[in-house]
Short mmCIF file of C-alpha atoms and ligand atoms in Angstrom, two decimals:
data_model
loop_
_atom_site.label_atom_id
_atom_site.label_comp_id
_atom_site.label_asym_id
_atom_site.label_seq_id
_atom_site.Cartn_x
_atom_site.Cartn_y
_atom_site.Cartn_z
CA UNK H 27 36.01 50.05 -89.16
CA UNK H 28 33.90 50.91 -92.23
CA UNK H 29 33.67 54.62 -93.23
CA UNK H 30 30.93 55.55 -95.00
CA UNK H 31 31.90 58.92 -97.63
CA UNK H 32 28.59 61.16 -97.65
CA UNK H 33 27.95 63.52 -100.73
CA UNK H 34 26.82 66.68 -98.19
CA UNK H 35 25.40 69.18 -101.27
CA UNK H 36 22.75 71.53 -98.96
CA UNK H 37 23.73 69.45 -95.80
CA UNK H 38 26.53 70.34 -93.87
CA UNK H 39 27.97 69.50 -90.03
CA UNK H 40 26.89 71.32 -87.13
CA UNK H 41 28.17 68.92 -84.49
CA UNK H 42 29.79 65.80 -84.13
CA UNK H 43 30.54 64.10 -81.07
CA UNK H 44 33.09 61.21 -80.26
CA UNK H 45 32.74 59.30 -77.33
CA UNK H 46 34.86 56.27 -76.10
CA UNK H 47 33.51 54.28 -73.81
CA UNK H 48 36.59 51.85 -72.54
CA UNK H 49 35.47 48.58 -71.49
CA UNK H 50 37.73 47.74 -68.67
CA UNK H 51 37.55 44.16 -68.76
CA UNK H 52 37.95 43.28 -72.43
CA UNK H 53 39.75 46.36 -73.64
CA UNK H 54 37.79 47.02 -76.52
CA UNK H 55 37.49 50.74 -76.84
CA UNK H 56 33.70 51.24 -78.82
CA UNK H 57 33.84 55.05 -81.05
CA UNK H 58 30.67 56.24 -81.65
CA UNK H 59 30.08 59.16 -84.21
CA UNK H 60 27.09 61.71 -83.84
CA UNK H 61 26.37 63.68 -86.91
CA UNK H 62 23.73 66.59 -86.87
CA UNK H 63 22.83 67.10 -90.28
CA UNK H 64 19.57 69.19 -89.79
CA UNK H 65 21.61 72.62 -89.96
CA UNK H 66 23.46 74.36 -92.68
CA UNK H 67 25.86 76.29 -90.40
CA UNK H 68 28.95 74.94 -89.38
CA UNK H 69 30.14 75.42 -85.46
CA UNK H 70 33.37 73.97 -84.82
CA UNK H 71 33.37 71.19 -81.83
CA UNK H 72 34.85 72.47 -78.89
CA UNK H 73 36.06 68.83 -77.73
CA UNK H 74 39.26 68.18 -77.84
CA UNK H 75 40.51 65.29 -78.95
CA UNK H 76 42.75 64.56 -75.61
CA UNK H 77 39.86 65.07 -73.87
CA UNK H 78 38.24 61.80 -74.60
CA UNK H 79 40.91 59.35 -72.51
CA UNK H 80 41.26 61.91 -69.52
CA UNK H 81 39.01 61.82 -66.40
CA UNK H 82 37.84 65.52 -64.82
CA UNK H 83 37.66 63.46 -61.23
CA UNK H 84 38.18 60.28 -59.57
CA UNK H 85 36.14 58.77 -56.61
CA UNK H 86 37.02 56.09 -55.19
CA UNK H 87 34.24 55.14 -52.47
CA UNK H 88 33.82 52.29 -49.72
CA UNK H 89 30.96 50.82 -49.42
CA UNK H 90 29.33 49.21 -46.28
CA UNK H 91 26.00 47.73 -44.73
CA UNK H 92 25.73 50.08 -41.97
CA UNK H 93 25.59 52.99 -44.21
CA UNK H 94 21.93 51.61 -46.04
CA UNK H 95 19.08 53.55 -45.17
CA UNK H 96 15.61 53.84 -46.16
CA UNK H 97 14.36 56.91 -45.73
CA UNK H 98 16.14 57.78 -43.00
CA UNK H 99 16.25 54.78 -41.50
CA UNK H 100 18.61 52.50 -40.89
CA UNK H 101 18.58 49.17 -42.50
CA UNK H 102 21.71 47.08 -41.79
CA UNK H 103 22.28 45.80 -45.30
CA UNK H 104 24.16 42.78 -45.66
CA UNK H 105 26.03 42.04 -42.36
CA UNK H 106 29.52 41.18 -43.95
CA UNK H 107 29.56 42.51 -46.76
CA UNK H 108 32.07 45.63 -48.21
CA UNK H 109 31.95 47.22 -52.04
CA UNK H 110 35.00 48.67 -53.66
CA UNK H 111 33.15 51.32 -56.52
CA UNK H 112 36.00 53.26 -58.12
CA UNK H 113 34.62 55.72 -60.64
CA UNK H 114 36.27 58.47 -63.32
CA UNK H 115 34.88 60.72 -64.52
CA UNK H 116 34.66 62.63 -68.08
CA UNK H 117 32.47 66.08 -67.67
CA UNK H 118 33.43 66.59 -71.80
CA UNK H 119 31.52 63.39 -72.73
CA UNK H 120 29.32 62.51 -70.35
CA UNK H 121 31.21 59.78 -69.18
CA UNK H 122 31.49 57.86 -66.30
CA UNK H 123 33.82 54.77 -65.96
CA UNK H 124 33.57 52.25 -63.32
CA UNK H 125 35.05 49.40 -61.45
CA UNK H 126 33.12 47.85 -59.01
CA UNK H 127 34.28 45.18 -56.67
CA UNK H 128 31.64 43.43 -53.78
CA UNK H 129 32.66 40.63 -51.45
CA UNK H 130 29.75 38.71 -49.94
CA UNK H 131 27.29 40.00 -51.94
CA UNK H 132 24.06 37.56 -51.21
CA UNK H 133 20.70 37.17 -52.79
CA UNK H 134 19.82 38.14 -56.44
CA UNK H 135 20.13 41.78 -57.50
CA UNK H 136 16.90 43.43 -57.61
CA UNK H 137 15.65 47.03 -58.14
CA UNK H 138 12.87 48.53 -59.72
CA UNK H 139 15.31 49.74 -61.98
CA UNK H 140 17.36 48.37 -65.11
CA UNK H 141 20.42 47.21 -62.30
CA UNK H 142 20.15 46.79 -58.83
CA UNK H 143 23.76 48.78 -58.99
CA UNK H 144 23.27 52.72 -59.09
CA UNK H 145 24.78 56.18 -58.26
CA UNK H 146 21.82 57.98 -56.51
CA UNK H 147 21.52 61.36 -55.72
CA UNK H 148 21.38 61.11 -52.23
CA UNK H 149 22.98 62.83 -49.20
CA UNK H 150 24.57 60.77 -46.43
CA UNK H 151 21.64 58.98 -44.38
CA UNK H 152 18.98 59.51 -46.71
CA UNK H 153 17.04 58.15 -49.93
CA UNK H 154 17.06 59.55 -53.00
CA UNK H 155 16.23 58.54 -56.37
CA UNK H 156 18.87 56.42 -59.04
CA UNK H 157 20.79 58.58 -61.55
CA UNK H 158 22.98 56.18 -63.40
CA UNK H 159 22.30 52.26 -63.58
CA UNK H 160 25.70 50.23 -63.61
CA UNK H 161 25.64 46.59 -65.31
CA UNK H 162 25.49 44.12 -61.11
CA UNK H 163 29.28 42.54 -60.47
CA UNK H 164 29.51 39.26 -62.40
CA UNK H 165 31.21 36.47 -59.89
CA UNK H 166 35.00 36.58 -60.18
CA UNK H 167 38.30 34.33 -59.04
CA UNK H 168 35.43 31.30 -59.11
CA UNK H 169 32.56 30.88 -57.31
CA UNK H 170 33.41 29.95 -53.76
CA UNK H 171 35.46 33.47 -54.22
CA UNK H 172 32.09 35.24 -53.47
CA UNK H 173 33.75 38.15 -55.04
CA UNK H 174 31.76 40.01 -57.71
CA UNK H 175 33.45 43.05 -60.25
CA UNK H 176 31.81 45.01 -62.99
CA UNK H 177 34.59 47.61 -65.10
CA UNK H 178 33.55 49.19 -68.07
CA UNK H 179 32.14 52.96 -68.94
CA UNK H 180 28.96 54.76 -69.82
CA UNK H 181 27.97 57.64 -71.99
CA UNK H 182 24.68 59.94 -71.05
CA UNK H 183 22.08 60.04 -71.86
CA UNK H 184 21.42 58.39 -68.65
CA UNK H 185 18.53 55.65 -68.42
CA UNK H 186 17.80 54.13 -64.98
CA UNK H 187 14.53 52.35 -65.49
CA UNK H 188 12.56 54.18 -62.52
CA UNK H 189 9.92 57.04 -63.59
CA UNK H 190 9.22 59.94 -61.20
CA UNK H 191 7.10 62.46 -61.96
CA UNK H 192 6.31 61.35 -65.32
CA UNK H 193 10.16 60.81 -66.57
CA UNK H 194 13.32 58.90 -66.34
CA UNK H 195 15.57 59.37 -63.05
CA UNK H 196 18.49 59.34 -64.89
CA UNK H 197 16.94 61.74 -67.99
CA UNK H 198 18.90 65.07 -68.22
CA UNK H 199 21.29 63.97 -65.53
CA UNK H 200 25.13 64.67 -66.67
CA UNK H 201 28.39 63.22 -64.70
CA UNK H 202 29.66 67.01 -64.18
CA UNK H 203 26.17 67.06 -61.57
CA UNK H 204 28.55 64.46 -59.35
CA UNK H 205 31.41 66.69 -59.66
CA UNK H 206 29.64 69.99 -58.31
CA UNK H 207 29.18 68.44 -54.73
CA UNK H 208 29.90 64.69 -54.70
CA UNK H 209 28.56 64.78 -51.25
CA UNK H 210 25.18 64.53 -52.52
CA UNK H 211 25.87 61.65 -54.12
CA UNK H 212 26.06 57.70 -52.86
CA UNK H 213 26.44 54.55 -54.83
CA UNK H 214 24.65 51.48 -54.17
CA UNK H 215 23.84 47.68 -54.91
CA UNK H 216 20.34 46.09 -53.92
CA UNK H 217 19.22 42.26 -52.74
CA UNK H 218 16.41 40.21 -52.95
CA UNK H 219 17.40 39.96 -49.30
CA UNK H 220 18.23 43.84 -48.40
CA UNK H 221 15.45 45.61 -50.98
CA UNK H 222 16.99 49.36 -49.71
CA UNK H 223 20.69 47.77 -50.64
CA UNK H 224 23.17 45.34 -49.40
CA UNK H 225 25.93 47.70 -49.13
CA UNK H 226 26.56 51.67 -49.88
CA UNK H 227 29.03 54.88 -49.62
CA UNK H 228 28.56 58.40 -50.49
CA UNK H 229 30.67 59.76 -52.89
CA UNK H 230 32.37 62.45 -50.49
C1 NAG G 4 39.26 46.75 -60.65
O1 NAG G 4 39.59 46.79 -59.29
C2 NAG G 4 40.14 45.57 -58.83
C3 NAG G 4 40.27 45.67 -57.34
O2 NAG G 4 40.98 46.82 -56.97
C4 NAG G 4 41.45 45.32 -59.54
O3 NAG G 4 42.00 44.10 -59.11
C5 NAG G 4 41.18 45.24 -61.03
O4 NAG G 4 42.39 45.11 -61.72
C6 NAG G 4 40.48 46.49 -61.51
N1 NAG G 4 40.07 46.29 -62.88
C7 NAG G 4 40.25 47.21 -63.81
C8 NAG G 4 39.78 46.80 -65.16
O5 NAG G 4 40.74 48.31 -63.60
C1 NAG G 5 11.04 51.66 -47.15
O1 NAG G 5 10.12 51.98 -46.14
C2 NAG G 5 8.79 52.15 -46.62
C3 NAG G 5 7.96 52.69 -45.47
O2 NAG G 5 8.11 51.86 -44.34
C4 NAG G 5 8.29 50.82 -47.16
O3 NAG G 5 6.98 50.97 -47.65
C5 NAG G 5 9.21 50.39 -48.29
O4 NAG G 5 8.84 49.12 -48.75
C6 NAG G 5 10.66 50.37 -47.84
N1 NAG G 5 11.48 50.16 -49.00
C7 NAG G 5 12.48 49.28 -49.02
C8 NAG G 5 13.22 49.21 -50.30
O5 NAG G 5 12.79 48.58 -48.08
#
Protein backbone atom coordinates (compact mmCIF):
# COMPACT_ATOMS: atom_id res chain seq x y z
CA UNK A 1 0.00 0.00 0.00
CA UNK A 2 1.42 3.36 -1.13
CA UNK A 3 0.92 6.37 1.22
CA UNK A 4 0.96 9.44 -0.21
CA UNK A 5 2.45 12.42 2.64
CA UNK A 6 0.33 15.72 1.84
CA UNK A 7 1.87 19.20 2.80
CA UNK A 8 -1.81 20.49 4.39
CA UNK A 9 -0.65 24.51 4.90
CA UNK A 10 -4.49 26.26 4.83
CA UNK A 11 -6.05 22.72 4.32
CA UNK A 12 -6.81 20.67 7.07
CA UNK A 13 -9.17 17.29 7.79
CA UNK A 14 -12.67 17.50 8.51
CA UNK A 15 -13.56 13.86 7.95
CA UNK A 16 -12.14 10.79 6.95
CA UNK A 17 -13.83 7.66 6.52
CA UNK A 18 -12.48 3.97 6.38
CA UNK A 19 -14.46 1.40 5.02
CA UNK A 20 -13.60 -2.36 4.50
CA UNK A 21 -15.41 -4.07 2.32
CA UNK A 22 -14.38 -8.03 2.91
CA UNK A 23 -14.64 -10.01 -0.09
CA UNK A 24 -15.79 -13.32 1.14
CA UNK A 25 -14.59 -15.43 -1.49
CA UNK A 26 -11.03 -14.26 -2.10
CA UNK A 27 -10.29 -12.69 1.24
CA UNK A 28 -8.90 -9.64 0.09
CA UNK A 29 -10.00 -6.95 2.46
CA UNK A 30 -10.09 -3.44 -0.04
CA UNK A 31 -9.43 0.08 2.55
CA UNK A 32 -10.65 2.93 1.08
CA UNK A 33 -9.72 6.47 2.51
CA UNK A 34 -12.14 9.57 2.19
CA UNK A 35 -10.51 12.86 2.83
CA UNK A 36 -12.63 16.16 2.98
CA UNK A 37 -10.30 18.80 2.44
CA UNK A 38 -12.78 21.70 1.62
CA UNK A 39 -12.93 22.81 5.45
CA UNK A 40 -10.45 24.31 7.78
CA UNK A 41 -12.02 22.97 11.01
CA UNK A 42 -11.13 19.83 12.34
CA UNK A 43 -14.10 17.38 13.81
CA UNK A 44 -12.80 14.30 15.14
CA UNK A 45 -14.39 10.95 13.43
CA UNK A 46 -16.68 9.36 15.60
CA UNK A 47 -15.93 5.77 14.01
CA UNK A 48 -14.28 3.61 15.82
CA UNK A 49 -11.85 1.67 14.61
CA UNK A 50 -13.48 -1.84 15.94
CA UNK A 51 -16.34 -0.81 14.38
CA UNK A 52 -15.30 -1.57 10.88
CA UNK A 53 -15.13 -5.74 11.23
CA UNK A 54 -18.36 -5.91 13.49
CA UNK A 55 -21.90 -6.35 12.06
CA UNK A 56 -24.97 -4.19 13.93
CA UNK A 57 -27.38 -7.30 12.63
CA UNK A 58 -27.50 -10.48 10.90
CA UNK A 59 -30.34 -11.86 8.61
CA UNK A 60 -30.27 -14.81 7.47
CA UNK A 61 -33.41 -15.29 5.04
CA UNK A 62 -34.94 -18.31 2.95
CA UNK A 63 -35.90 -17.78 -0.09
CA UNK A 64 -38.69 -19.55 -2.13
CA UNK A 65 -40.89 -19.42 -5.43
CA UNK A 66 -44.12 -19.26 -3.77
CA UNK A 67 -43.27 -16.15 -2.00
CA UNK A 68 -42.80 -13.98 -5.71
CA UNK A 69 -45.38 -11.62 -6.32
CA UNK A 70 -46.09 -8.95 -8.66
CA UNK A 71 -48.01 -6.53 -7.37
CA UNK A 72 -49.86 -8.43 -5.29
CA UNK A 73 -50.07 -11.19 -7.20
CA UNK A 74 -48.83 -14.28 -7.07
CA UNK A 75 -46.37 -15.51 -9.53
CA UNK A 76 -44.95 -18.98 -8.71
CA UNK A 77 -41.32 -18.25 -9.46
CA UNK A 78 -39.22 -21.03 -10.26
CA UNK A 79 -40.97 -24.31 -9.20
CA UNK A 80 -37.88 -25.97 -7.43
CA UNK A 81 -35.94 -23.65 -6.69
CA UNK A 82 -34.71 -22.33 -2.83
CA UNK A 83 -32.06 -19.23 -2.09
CA UNK A 84 -29.91 -19.17 0.97
CA UNK A 85 -29.16 -14.93 1.29
CA UNK A 86 -27.27 -14.46 4.56
CA UNK A 87 -26.55 -10.79 5.10
CA UNK A 88 -24.53 -8.56 7.99
CA UNK A 89 -24.85 -5.72 8.49
CA UNK A 90 -22.58 -2.49 9.41
CA UNK A 91 -25.00 0.71 10.28
CA UNK A 92 -21.28 2.68 11.01
CA UNK A 93 -20.23 2.23 7.35
CA UNK A 94 -22.86 1.65 5.35
CA UNK A 95 -22.14 -1.76 4.87
CA UNK A 96 -23.81 -4.66 3.95
CA UNK A 97 -22.08 -8.12 3.47
CA UNK A 98 -23.57 -10.96 1.73
CA UNK A 99 -23.56 -14.59 0.93
CA UNK A 100 -25.91 -15.78 -1.34
CA UNK A 101 -26.50 -19.36 -2.20
CA UNK A 102 -29.45 -20.52 -5.08
CA UNK A 103 -30.06 -24.10 -6.14
CA UNK A 104 -31.90 -24.48 -9.44
CA UNK A 105 -31.67 -21.21 -10.44
CA UNK A 106 -32.82 -21.32 -14.39
CA UNK A 107 -32.76 -18.82 -17.17
CA UNK A 108 -30.38 -15.78 -17.39
CA UNK A 109 -30.58 -13.10 -14.71
CA UNK A 110 -32.39 -10.17 -15.86
CA UNK A 111 -33.67 -6.91 -14.28
CA UNK A 112 -34.00 -3.55 -15.33
CA UNK A 113 -31.48 -2.96 -12.92
CA UNK A 114 -27.53 -3.33 -12.65
CA UNK A 115 -28.23 -7.27 -11.07
CA UNK A 116 -31.13 -9.23 -11.30
CA UNK A 117 -30.16 -9.92 -7.35
CA UNK A 118 -31.60 -7.10 -4.96
CA UNK A 119 -32.83 -6.21 -1.40
CA UNK A 120 -36.15 -4.33 -2.12
CA UNK A 121 -38.08 -2.44 0.08
CA UNK A 122 -41.00 -4.38 0.07
CA UNK A 123 -43.46 -5.81 2.64
CA UNK A 124 -44.45 -9.48 2.54
CA UNK A 125 -46.80 -10.05 -0.65
CA UNK A 126 -46.12 -6.97 -2.34
CA UNK A 127 -43.76 -5.02 -4.92
CA UNK A 128 -41.63 -2.52 -4.16
CA UNK A 129 -38.80 -0.90 -5.70
CA UNK A 130 -34.73 -2.30 -5.50
CA UNK A 131 -32.53 -0.69 -2.81
CA UNK A 132 -29.25 -2.46 -3.07
CA UNK A 133 -28.06 -4.46 -6.30
CA UNK A 134 -25.93 -7.65 -5.31
CA UNK A 135 -23.30 -9.01 -8.01
CA UNK A 136 -26.07 -12.72 -9.53
CA UNK A 137 -24.50 -16.20 -7.89
CA UNK A 138 -21.67 -17.37 -10.16
CA UNK A 139 -22.14 -21.43 -10.71
CA UNK A 140 -20.35 -23.34 -7.96
CA UNK A 141 -19.18 -27.23 -7.09
CA UNK A 142 -19.29 -27.49 -11.26
CA UNK A 143 -21.87 -27.10 -13.46
CA UNK A 144 -24.20 -30.05 -13.24
CA UNK A 145 -24.14 -28.73 -9.36
CA UNK A 146 -26.78 -26.11 -10.46
CA UNK A 147 -25.73 -24.38 -7.37
CA UNK A 148 -24.94 -20.66 -7.68
CA UNK A 149 -23.11 -18.34 -4.55
CA UNK A 150 -22.15 -14.73 -4.56
CA UNK A 151 -20.08 -13.53 -0.91
CA UNK A 152 -18.53 -10.36 -0.77
CA UNK A 153 -19.66 -6.72 0.79
CA UNK A 154 -20.84 -3.32 -0.28
CA UNK A 155 -20.40 0.21 0.86
CA UNK A 156 -23.34 3.02 0.19
CA UNK A 157 -23.78 4.98 -1.64
CA UNK A 158 -26.21 2.60 -3.03
CA UNK A 159 -26.69 2.38 -6.98
CA UNK A 160 -29.39 0.00 -8.31
CA UNK A 161 -29.73 0.99 -11.91
CA UNK A 162 -33.67 1.69 -11.82
CA UNK A 163 -34.83 5.55 -11.78
CA UNK A 164 -38.12 6.51 -10.07
CA UNK A 165 -39.21 9.70 -9.88
CA UNK A 166 -36.33 11.23 -11.47
CA UNK A 167 -33.49 9.38 -9.19
CA UNK A 168 -31.72 6.27 -8.26
CA UNK A 169 -33.71 3.55 -6.09
CA UNK A 170 -30.93 2.86 -4.17
CA UNK A 171 -29.77 6.89 -3.82
CA UNK A 172 -29.87 8.01 -0.13
CA UNK A 173 -30.78 4.54 1.01
CA UNK A 174 -28.44 3.42 4.15
CA UNK A 175 -28.25 -0.37 5.60
CA UNK A 176 -29.44 1.03 9.19
CA UNK A 177 -33.11 1.64 6.94
CA UNK A 178 -33.12 -2.53 6.98
CA UNK A 179 -32.41 -2.57 10.55
CA UNK A 180 -35.40 -0.20 11.70
CA UNK A 181 -38.09 -2.82 10.56
CA UNK A 182 -36.56 -5.61 8.45
CA UNK A 183 -40.06 -6.64 7.82
CA UNK A 184 -40.31 -4.20 5.14
CA UNK A 185 -37.70 -5.57 3.51
CA UNK A 186 -37.36 -8.84 0.97
CA UNK A 187 -34.48 -10.00 -1.10
CA UNK A 188 -34.76 -11.28 -4.47
CA UNK A 189 -33.19 -12.84 -7.76
CA UNK A 190 -34.96 -12.39 -11.28
CA UNK A 191 -35.14 -14.81 -14.67
CA UNK A 192 -35.45 -14.41 -18.11
CA UNK A 193 -38.03 -17.06 -17.32
CA UNK A 194 -39.74 -15.55 -13.95
CA UNK A 195 -39.32 -11.50 -14.88
CA UNK A 196 -41.01 -10.67 -11.07
CA UNK A 197 -38.14 -13.27 -9.62
CA UNK A 198 -37.34 -16.86 -9.46
CA UNK A 199 -37.20 -17.07 -5.82
CA UNK A 200 -37.64 -14.52 -2.66
CA UNK A 201 -37.90 -14.02 1.36
CA UNK A 202 -38.55 -11.08 3.42
CA UNK A 203 -36.10 -10.12 5.69
CA UNK A 204 -38.32 -10.66 8.96
C1 LIG B 1 -21.59 -19.07 2.14
O1 LIG B 1 -22.61 -19.95 2.51
C2 LIG B 1 -22.36 -21.28 2.08
C3 LIG B 1 -23.59 -22.09 2.35
O2 LIG B 1 -24.00 -21.95 3.69
C4 LIG B 1 -21.12 -21.80 2.78
O3 LIG B 1 -20.85 -23.11 2.36
C5 LIG B 1 -19.95 -20.91 2.43
O4 LIG B 1 -18.83 -21.30 3.14
C6 LIG B 1 -20.26 -19.47 2.76
N1 LIG B 1 -19.21 -18.63 2.23
C7 LIG B 1 -18.66 -17.65 2.93
C8 LIG B 1 -17.58 -16.93 2.21
O5 LIG B 1 -19.00 -17.35 4.06
C1 LIG C 1 -46.44 -7.22 -13.51
O1 LIG C 1 -47.78 -7.03 -13.86
C2 LIG C 1 -47.98 -5.93 -14.73
C3 LIG C 1 -49.48 -5.73 -14.85
O2 LIG C 1 -50.10 -6.93 -15.24
C4 LIG C 1 -47.30 -6.20 -16.05
O3 LIG C 1 -47.48 -5.11 -16.92
C5 LIG C 1 -45.81 -6.38 -15.78
O4 LIG C 1 -45.15 -6.73 -16.97
C6 LIG C 1 -45.58 -7.46 -14.73
N1 LIG C 1 -44.18 -7.43 -14.38
C7 LIG C 1 -43.45 -8.55 -14.28
C8 LIG C 1 -42.04 -8.32 -13.90
O5 LIG C 1 -43.88 -9.66 -14.48
Amino acid sequence: MKITTLALSSLSLLTSSLAAPVDLSSGKITLQLNIDLNQDSVSANSLNVNDLFTFSSTHAVQATPEQVVNGTTATGGISGASGAFHFGINSATNTICYNITLHNFAGEFSSPAVTATHIHEALVGASGPPRIAFPNPEPIGGITSNVRQSAGCITGPFVTGVVMDGKDTGEGFHVSQIEADPTKFMSDTHSSIALAGAVRGQLA
